[in-house]
Coordinates of N, CA and C in Angstrom, one line a residue:
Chain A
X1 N 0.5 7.0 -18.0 CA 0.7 6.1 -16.8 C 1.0 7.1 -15.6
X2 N 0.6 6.9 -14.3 CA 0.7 7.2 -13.5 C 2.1 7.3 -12.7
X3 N 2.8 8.5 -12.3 CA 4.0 8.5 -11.7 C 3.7 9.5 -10.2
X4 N 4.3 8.3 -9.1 CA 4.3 9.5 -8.2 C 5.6 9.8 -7.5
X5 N 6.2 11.1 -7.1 CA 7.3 11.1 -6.4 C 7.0 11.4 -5.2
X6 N 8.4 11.3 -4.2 CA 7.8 12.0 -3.1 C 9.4 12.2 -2.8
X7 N 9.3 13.4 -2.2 CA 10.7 14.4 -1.8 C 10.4 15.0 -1.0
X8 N 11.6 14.6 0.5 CA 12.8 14.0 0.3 C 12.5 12.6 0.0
X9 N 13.7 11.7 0.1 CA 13.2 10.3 0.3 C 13.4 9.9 2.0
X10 N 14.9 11.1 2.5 CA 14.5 10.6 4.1 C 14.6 11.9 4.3
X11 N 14.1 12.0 5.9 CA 14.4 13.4 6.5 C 14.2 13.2 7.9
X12 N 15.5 14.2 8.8 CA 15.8 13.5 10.3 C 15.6 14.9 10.9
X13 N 14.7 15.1 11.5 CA 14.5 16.4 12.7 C 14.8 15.8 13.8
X14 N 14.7 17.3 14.5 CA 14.8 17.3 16.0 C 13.6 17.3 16.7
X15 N 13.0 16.5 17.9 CA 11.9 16.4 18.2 C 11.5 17.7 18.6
X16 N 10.1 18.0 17.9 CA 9.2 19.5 18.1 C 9.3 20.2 16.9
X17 N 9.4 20.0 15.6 CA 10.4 20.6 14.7 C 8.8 20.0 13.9
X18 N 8.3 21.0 13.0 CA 7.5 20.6 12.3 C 8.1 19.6 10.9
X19 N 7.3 18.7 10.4 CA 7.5 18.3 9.1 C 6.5 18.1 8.2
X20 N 7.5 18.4 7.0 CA 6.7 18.7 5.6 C 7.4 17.6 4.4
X21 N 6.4 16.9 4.1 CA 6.3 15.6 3.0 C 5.8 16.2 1.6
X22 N 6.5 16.0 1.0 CA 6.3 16.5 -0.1 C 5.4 15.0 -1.3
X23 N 4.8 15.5 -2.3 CA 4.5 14.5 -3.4 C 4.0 14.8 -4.4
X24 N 4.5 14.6 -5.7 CA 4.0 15.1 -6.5 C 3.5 13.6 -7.9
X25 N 2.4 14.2 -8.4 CA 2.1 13.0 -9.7 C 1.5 13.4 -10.9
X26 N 1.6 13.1 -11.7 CA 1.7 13.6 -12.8 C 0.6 12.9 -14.1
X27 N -0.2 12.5 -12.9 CA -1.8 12.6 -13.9 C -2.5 13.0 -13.5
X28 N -3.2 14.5 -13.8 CA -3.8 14.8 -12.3 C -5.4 14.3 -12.5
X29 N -5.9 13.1 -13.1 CA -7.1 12.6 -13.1 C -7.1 11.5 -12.2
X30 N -6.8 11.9 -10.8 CA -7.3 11.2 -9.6 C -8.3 11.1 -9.0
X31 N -8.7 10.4 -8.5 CA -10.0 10.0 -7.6 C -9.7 10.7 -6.3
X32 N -8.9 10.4 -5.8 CA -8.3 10.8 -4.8 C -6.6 10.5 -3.8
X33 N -6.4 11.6 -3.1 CA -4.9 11.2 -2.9 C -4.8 10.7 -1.3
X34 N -4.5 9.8 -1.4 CA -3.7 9.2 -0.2 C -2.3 9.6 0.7
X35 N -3.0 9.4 2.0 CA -1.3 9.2 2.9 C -1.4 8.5 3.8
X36 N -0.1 7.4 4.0 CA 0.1 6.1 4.5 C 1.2 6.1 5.7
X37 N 1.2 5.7 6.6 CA 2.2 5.2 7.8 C 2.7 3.7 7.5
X38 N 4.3 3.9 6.8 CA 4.2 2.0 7.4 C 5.5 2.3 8.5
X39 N 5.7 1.7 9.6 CA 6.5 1.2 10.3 C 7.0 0.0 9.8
X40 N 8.6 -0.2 10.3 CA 9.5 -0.8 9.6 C 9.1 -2.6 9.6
X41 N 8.9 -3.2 8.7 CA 8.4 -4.6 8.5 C 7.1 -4.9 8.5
X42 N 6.3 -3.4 9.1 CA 4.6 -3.9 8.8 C 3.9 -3.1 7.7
X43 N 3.2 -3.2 7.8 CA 2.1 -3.2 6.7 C 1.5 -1.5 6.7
X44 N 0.4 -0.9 5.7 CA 0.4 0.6 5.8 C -1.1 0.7 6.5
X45 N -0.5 1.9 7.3 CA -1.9 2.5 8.0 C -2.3 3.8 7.4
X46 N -3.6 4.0 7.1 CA -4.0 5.3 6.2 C -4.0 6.2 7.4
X47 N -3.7 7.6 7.1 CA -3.6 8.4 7.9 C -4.6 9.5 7.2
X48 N -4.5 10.0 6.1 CA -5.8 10.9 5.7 C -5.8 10.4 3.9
X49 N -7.1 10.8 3.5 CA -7.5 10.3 2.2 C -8.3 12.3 1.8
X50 N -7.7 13.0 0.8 CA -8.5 14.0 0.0 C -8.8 13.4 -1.3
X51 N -10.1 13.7 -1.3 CA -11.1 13.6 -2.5 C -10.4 14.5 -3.6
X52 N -10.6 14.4 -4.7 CA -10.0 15.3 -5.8 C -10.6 16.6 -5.4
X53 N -12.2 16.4 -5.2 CA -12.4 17.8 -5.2 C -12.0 18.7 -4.0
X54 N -11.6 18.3 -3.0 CA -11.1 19.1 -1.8 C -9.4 19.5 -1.8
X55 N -9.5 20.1 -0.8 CA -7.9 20.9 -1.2 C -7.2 20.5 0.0
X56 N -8.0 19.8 1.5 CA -7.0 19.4 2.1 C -7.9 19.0 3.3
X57 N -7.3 18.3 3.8 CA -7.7 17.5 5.2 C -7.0 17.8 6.2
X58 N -7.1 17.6 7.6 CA -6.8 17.8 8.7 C -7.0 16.5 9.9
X59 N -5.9 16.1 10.8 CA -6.7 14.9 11.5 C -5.4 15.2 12.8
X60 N -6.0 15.6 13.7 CA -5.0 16.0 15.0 C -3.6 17.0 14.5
X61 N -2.4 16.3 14.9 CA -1.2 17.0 13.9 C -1.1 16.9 12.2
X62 N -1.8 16.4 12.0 CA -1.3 16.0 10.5 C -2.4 16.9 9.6
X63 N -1.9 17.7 8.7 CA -2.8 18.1 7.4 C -1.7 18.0 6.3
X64 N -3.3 17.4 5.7 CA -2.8 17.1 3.9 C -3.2 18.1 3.2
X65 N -2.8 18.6 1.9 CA -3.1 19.2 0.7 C -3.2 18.7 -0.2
X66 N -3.8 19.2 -0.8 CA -3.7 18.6 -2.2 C -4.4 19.7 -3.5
X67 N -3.3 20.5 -4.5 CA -3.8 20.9 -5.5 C -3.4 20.2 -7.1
X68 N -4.6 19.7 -7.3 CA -4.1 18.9 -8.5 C -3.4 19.7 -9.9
X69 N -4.4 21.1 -9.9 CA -3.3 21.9 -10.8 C -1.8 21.6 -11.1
X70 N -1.3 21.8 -10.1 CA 0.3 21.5 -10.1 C 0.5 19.8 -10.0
X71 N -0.2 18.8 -9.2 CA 0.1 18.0 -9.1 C 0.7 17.3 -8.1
X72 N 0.2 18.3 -6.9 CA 0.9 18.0 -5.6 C 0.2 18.0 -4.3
X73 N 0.9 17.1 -3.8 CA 0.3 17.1 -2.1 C 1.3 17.4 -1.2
X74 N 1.1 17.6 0.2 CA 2.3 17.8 1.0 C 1.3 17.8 2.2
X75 N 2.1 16.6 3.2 CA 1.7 16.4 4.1 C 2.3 17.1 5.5
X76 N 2.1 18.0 6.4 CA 2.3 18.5 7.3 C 2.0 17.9 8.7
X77 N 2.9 17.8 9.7 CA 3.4 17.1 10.5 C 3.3 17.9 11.8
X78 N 2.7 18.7 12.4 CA 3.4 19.5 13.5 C 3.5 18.8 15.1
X79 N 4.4 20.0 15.3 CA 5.8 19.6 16.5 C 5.5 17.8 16.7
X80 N 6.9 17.3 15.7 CA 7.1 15.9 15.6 C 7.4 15.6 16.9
X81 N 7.3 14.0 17.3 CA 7.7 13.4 18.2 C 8.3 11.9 17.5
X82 N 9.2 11.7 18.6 CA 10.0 10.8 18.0 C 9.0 9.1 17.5
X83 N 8.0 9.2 18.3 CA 6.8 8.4 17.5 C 6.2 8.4 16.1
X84 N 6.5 9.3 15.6 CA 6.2 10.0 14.6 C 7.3 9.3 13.3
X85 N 8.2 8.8 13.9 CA 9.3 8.3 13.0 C 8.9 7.0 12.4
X86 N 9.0 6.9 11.3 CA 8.3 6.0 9.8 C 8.3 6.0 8.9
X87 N 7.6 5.5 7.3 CA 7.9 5.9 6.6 C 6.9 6.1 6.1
X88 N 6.5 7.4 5.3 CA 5.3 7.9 4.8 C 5.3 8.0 3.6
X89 N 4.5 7.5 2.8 CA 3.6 6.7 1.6 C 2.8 7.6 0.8
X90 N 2.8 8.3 -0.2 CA 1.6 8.8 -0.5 C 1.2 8.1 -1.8
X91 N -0.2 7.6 -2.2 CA -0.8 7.2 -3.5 C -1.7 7.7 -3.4
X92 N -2.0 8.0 -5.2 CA -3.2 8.3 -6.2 C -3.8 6.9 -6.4
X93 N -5.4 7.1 -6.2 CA -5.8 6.2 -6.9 C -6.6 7.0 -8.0
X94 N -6.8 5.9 -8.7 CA -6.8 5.8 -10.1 C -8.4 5.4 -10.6
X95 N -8.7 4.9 -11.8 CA -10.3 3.7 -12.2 C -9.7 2.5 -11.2
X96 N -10.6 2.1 -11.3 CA -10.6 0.2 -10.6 C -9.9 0.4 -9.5
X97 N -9.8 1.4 -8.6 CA -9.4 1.2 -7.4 C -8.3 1.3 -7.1
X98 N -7.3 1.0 -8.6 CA -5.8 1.0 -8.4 C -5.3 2.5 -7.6
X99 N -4.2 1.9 -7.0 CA -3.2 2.9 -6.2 C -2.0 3.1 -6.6
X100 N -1.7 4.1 -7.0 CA -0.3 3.7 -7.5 C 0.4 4.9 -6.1
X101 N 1.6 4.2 -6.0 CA 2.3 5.1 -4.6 C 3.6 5.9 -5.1
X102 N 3.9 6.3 -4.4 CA 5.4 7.0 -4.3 C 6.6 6.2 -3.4
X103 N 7.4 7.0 -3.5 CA 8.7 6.0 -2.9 C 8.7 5.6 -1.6
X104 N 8.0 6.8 -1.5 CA 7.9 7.1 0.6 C 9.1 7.9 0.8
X105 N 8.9 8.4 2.1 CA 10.2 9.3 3.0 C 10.0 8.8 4.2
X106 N 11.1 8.2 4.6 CA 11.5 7.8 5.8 C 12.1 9.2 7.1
X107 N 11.1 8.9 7.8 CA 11.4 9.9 9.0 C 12.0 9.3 9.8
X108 N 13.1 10.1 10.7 CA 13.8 10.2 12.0 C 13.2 11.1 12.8
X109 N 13.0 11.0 13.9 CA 12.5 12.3 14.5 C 13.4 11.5 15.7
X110 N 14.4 12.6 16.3 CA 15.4 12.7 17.2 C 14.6 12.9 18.4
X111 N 15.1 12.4 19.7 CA 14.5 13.2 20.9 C 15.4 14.4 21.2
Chain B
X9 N -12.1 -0.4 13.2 CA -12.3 -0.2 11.7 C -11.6 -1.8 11.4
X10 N -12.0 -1.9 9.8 CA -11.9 -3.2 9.6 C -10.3 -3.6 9.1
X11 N -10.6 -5.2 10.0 CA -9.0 -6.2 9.8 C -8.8 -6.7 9.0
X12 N -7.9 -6.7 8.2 CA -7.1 -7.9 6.9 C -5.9 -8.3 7.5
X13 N -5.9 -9.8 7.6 CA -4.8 -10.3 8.4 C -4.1 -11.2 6.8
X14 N -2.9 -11.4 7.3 CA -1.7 -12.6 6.3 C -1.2 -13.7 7.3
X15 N -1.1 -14.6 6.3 CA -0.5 -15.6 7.1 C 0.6 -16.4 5.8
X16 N 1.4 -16.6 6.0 CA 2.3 -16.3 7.4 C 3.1 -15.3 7.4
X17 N 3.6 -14.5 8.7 CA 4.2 -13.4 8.5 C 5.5 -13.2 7.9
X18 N 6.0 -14.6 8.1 CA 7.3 -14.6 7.3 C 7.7 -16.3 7.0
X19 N 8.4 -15.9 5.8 CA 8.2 -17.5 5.4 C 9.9 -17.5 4.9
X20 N 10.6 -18.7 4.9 CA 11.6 -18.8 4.2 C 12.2 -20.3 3.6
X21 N 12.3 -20.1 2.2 CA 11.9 -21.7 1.7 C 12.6 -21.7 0.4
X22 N 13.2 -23.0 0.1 CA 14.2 -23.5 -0.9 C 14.1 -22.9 -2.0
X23 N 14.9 -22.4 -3.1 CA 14.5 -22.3 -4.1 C 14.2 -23.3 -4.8
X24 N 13.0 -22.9 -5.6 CA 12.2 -24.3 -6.6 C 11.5 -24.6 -5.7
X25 N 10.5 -24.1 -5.0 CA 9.5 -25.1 -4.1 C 8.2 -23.6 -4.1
X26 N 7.2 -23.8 -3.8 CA 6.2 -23.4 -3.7 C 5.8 -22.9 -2.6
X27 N 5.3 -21.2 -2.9 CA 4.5 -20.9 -1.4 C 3.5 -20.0 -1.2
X28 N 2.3 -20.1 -0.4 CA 1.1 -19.7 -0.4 C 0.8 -19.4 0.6
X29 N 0.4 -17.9 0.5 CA 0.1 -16.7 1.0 C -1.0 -16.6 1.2
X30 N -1.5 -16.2 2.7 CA -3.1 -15.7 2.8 C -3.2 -14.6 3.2
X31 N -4.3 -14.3 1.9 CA -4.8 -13.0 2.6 C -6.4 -12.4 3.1
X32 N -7.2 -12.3 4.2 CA -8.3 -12.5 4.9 C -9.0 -11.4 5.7
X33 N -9.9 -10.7 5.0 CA -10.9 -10.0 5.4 C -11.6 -10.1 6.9
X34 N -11.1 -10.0 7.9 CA -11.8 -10.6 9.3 C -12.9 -10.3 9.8
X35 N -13.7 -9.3 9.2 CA -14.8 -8.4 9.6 C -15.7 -8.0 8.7
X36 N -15.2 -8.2 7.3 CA -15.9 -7.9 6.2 C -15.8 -8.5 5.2
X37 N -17.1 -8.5 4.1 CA -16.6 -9.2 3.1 C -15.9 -8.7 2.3
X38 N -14.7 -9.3 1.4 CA -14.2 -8.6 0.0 C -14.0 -8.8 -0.9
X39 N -15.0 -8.8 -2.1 CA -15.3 -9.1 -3.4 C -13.5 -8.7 -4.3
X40 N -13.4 -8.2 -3.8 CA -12.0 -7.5 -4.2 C -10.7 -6.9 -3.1
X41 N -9.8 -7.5 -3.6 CA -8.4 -7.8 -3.0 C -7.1 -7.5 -3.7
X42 N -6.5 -6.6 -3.3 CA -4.7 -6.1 -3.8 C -3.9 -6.9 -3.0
X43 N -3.1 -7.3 -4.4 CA -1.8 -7.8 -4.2 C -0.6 -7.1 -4.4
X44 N -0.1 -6.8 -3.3 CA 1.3 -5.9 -3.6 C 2.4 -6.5 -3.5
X45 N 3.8 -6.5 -4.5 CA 4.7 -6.3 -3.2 C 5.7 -5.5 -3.6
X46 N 6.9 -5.0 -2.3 CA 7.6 -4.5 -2.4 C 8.9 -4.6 -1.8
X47 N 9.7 -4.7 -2.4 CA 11.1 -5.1 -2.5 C 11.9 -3.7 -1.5
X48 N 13.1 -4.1 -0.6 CA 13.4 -2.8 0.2 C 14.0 -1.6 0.1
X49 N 13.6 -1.1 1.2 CA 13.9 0.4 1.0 C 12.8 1.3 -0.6
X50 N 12.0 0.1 -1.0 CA 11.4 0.5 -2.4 C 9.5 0.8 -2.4
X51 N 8.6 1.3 -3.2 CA 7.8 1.5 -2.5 C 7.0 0.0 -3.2
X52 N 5.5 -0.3 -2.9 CA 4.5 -1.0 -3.2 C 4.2 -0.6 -4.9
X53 N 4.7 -1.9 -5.2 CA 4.1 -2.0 -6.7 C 2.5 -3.1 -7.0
X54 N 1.6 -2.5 -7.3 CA 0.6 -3.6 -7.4 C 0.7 -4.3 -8.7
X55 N 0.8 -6.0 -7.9 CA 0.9 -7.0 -8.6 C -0.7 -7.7 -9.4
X56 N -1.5 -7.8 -8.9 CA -2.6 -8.3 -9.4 C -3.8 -7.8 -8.6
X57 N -4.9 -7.4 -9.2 CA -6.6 -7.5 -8.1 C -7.2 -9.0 -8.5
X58 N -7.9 -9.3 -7.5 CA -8.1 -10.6 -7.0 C -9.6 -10.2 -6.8
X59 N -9.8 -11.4 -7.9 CA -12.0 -10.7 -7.3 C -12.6 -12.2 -7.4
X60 N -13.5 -12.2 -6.4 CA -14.0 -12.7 -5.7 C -14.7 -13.7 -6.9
X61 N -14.4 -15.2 -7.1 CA -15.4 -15.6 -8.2 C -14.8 -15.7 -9.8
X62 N -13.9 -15.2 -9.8 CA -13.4 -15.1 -11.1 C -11.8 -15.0 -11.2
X63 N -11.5 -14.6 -12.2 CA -9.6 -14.7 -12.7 C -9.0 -13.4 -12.1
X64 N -8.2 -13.4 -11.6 CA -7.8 -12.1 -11.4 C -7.2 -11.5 -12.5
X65 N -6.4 -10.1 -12.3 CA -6.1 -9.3 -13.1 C -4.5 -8.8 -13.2
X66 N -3.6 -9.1 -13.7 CA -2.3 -9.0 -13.6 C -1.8 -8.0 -14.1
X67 N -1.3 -6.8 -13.4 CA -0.6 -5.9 -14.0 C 0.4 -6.1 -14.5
X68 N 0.9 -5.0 -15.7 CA 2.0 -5.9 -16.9 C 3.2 -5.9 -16.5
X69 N 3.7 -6.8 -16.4 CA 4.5 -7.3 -16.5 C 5.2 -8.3 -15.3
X70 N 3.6 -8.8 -14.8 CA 3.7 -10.0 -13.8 C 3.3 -11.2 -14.4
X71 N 4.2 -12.0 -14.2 CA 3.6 -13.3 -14.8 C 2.8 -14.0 -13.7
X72 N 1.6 -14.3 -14.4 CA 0.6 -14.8 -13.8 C 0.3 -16.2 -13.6
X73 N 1.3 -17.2 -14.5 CA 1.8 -18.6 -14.4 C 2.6 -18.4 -12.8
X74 N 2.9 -17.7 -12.6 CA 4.1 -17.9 -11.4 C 3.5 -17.6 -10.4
X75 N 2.9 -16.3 -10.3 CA 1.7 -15.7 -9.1 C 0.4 -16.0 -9.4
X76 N 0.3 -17.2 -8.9 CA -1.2 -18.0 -8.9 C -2.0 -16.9 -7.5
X77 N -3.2 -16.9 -8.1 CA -4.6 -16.0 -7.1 C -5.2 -16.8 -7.1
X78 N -5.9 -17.2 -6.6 CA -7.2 -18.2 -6.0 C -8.4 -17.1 -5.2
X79 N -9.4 -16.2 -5.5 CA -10.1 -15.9 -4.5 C -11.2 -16.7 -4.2
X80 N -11.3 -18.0 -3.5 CA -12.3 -18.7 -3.3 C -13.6 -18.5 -2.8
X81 N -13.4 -17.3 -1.8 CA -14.5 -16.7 -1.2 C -14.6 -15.4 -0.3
X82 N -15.4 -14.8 -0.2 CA -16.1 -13.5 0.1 C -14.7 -13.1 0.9
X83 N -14.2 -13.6 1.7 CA -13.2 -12.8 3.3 C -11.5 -14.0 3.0
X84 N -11.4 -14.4 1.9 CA -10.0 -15.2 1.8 C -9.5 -15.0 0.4
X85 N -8.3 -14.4 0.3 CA -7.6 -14.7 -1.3 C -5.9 -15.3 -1.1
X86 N -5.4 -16.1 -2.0 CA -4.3 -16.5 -1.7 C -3.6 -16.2 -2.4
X87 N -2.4 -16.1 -2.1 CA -1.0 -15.6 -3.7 C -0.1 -16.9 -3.4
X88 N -0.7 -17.4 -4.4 CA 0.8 -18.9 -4.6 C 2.0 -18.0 -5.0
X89 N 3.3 -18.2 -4.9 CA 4.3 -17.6 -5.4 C 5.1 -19.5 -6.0
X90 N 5.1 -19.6 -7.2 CA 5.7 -21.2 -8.0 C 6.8 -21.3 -8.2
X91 N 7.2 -22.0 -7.8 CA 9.0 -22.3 -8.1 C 9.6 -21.1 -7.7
X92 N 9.9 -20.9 -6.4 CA 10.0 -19.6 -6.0 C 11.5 -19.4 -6.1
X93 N 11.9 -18.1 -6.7 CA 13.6 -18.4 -6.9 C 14.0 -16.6 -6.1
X94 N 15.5 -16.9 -5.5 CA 15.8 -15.7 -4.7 C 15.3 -14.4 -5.0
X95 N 15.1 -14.2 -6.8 CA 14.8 -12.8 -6.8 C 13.4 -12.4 -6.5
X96 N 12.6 -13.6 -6.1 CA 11.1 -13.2 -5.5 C 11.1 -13.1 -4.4
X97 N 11.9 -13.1 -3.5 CA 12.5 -12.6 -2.1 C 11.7 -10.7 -2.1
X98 N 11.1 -10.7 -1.4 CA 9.8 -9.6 -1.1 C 9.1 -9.6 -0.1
X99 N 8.4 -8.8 0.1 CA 7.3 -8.1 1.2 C 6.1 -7.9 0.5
X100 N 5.5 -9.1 0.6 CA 4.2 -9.0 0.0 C 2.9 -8.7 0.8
X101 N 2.0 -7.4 0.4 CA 1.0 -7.0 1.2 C -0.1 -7.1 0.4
X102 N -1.1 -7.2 1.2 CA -2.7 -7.3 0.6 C -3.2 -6.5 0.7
X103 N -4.1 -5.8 0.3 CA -5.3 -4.7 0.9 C -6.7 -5.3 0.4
X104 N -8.0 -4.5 1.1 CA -9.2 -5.0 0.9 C -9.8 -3.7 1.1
X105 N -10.8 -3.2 -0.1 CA -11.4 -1.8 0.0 C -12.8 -2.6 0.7
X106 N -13.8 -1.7 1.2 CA -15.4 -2.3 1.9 C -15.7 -2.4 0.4
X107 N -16.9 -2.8 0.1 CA -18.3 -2.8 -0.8 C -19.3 -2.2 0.5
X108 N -19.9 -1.0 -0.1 CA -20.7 -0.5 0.7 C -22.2 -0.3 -0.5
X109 N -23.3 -0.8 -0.6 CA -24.1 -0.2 -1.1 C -24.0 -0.5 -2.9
X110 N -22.9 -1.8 -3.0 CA -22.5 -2.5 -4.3 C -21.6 -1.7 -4.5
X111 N -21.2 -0.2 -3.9 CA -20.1 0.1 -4.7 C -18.4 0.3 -3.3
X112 N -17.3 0.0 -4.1 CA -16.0 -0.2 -3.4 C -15.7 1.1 -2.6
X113 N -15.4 1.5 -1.4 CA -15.3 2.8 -0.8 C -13.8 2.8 -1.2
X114 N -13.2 4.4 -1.0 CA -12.3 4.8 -1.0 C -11.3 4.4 -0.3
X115 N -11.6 3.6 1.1 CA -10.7 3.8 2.1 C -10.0 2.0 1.8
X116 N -9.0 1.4 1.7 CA -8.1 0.4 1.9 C -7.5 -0.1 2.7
X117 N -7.9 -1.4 3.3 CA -7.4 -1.7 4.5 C -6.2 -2.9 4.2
X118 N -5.6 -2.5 5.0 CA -3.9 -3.4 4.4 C -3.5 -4.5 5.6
X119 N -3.3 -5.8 4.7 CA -2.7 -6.3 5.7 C -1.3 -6.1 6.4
X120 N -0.4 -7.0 7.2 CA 0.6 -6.7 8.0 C 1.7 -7.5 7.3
X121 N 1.6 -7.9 6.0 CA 2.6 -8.2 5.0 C 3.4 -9.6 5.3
X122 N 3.9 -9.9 4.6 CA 4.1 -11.7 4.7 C 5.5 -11.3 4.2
X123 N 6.3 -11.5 4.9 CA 8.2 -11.5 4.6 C 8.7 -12.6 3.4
X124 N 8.3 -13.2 2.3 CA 9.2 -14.0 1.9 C 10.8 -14.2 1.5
X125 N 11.6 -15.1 2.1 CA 13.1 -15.5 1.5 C 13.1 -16.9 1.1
X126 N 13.6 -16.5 -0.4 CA 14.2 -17.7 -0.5 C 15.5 -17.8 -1.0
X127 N 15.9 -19.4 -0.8 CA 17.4 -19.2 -0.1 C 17.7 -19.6 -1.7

């Protein structure tokens, strides 16, 4: 069965301060890995999706990695803004579509 | 890019009474529909897939007498939550992957989550 973590569970920078999300899971027969924005009481926004076979994506500030060897992703953040503060999601999906997620880490980004 | 809306965004209702959740593809069809939810500060556990025409599918250790699915058609799935008692107090979200070409794309579009309390 599918386990994902993600460490920290929060983390508070100072605005311009890069950040790094960690995640790790422990089947590495994914389809592909996910990462999610939810702000506080709504719903999640995809922010980048890597295919198993690729090693990482890029979309404005944000790049994902992902080496399934070890079983990890880590999402990279540069020079945060306090907009940027949320909580970030990462899931594996799985057959049938399933997602299984992680705990999330909640960001602060200070001005 | 495509909308999955809920209705209603927040609901709060007796314990022992019944309540029904929509969830609605606005742009696209979807043969298939995630039911999540997640309790706070905790992440999204998926509760059931919801396919379009048939019984859904309950992951273990959801009772599926209690979390009634209905997908009646292409762009609408509902989660009855039955005899609803405080500890189902949750944040329930939907998602809907496209069908492109008969087969389900990668990408998941989520709705904006439906608050339930019950008292």
């Amino acid at each position: 069965k599918q386990e994902v973590t993600q460490i920290p569970a929060a983390l508070s920078v100072p605005e311009g301060e890069n950040l790094v999300l960690n995640c790790s899971f422990t089947d590495s027969a994914i389809y592909n890995l996910q990462w999610f924005r939810q702000d506080p009481g709504k719903g999640l926004t995809s922010l980048l999706l890597i295919q198993s076979s690729q090693r990482e994506q890029t979309s404005g500030r944000l790049n994902a990695s992902l080496d399934k060897s070890s079983g990890r992703s880590t999402l990279y953040i540069a020079a945060s803004q306090p907009g940027d503060s949320a909580t970030y999601l990462c899931a594996g999906k799985a057959a049938g579509n399933k997602l299984t997620f992680g705990g999330g880490t909640r960001v602060l980004v200070k001005p | 890019g495509a909308v999955v809306s809920q209705h209603p965004s927040r609901v709060i209702c007796k314990s022992g009474t019944s309540v029904k959740i929509e969830c609605r593809s606005l742009d696209f069809q979807a043969t298939t529909m995630f039911w999540y939810r997640q309790f706070p500060k905790q992440s999204l556990m998926l509760m059931a897939t919801s396919n379009e025409g048939s019984k859904a599918t309950y992951e273990q250790g959801v009772e599926k007498d209690k979390f009634l699915i209905n997908h009646a058609s292409l762009t609408l799935s509902t989660l009855t939550v039955t005899s609803a008692h405080p500890e189902d107090s949750s944040f329930y979200i939907c998602s809907a992957p496209i069908r492109y070409a008969g087969v389900l794309q990668d990408t998941q579009y989520f709705g904006p989550g439906t608050r339930l309390t019950v008292l």
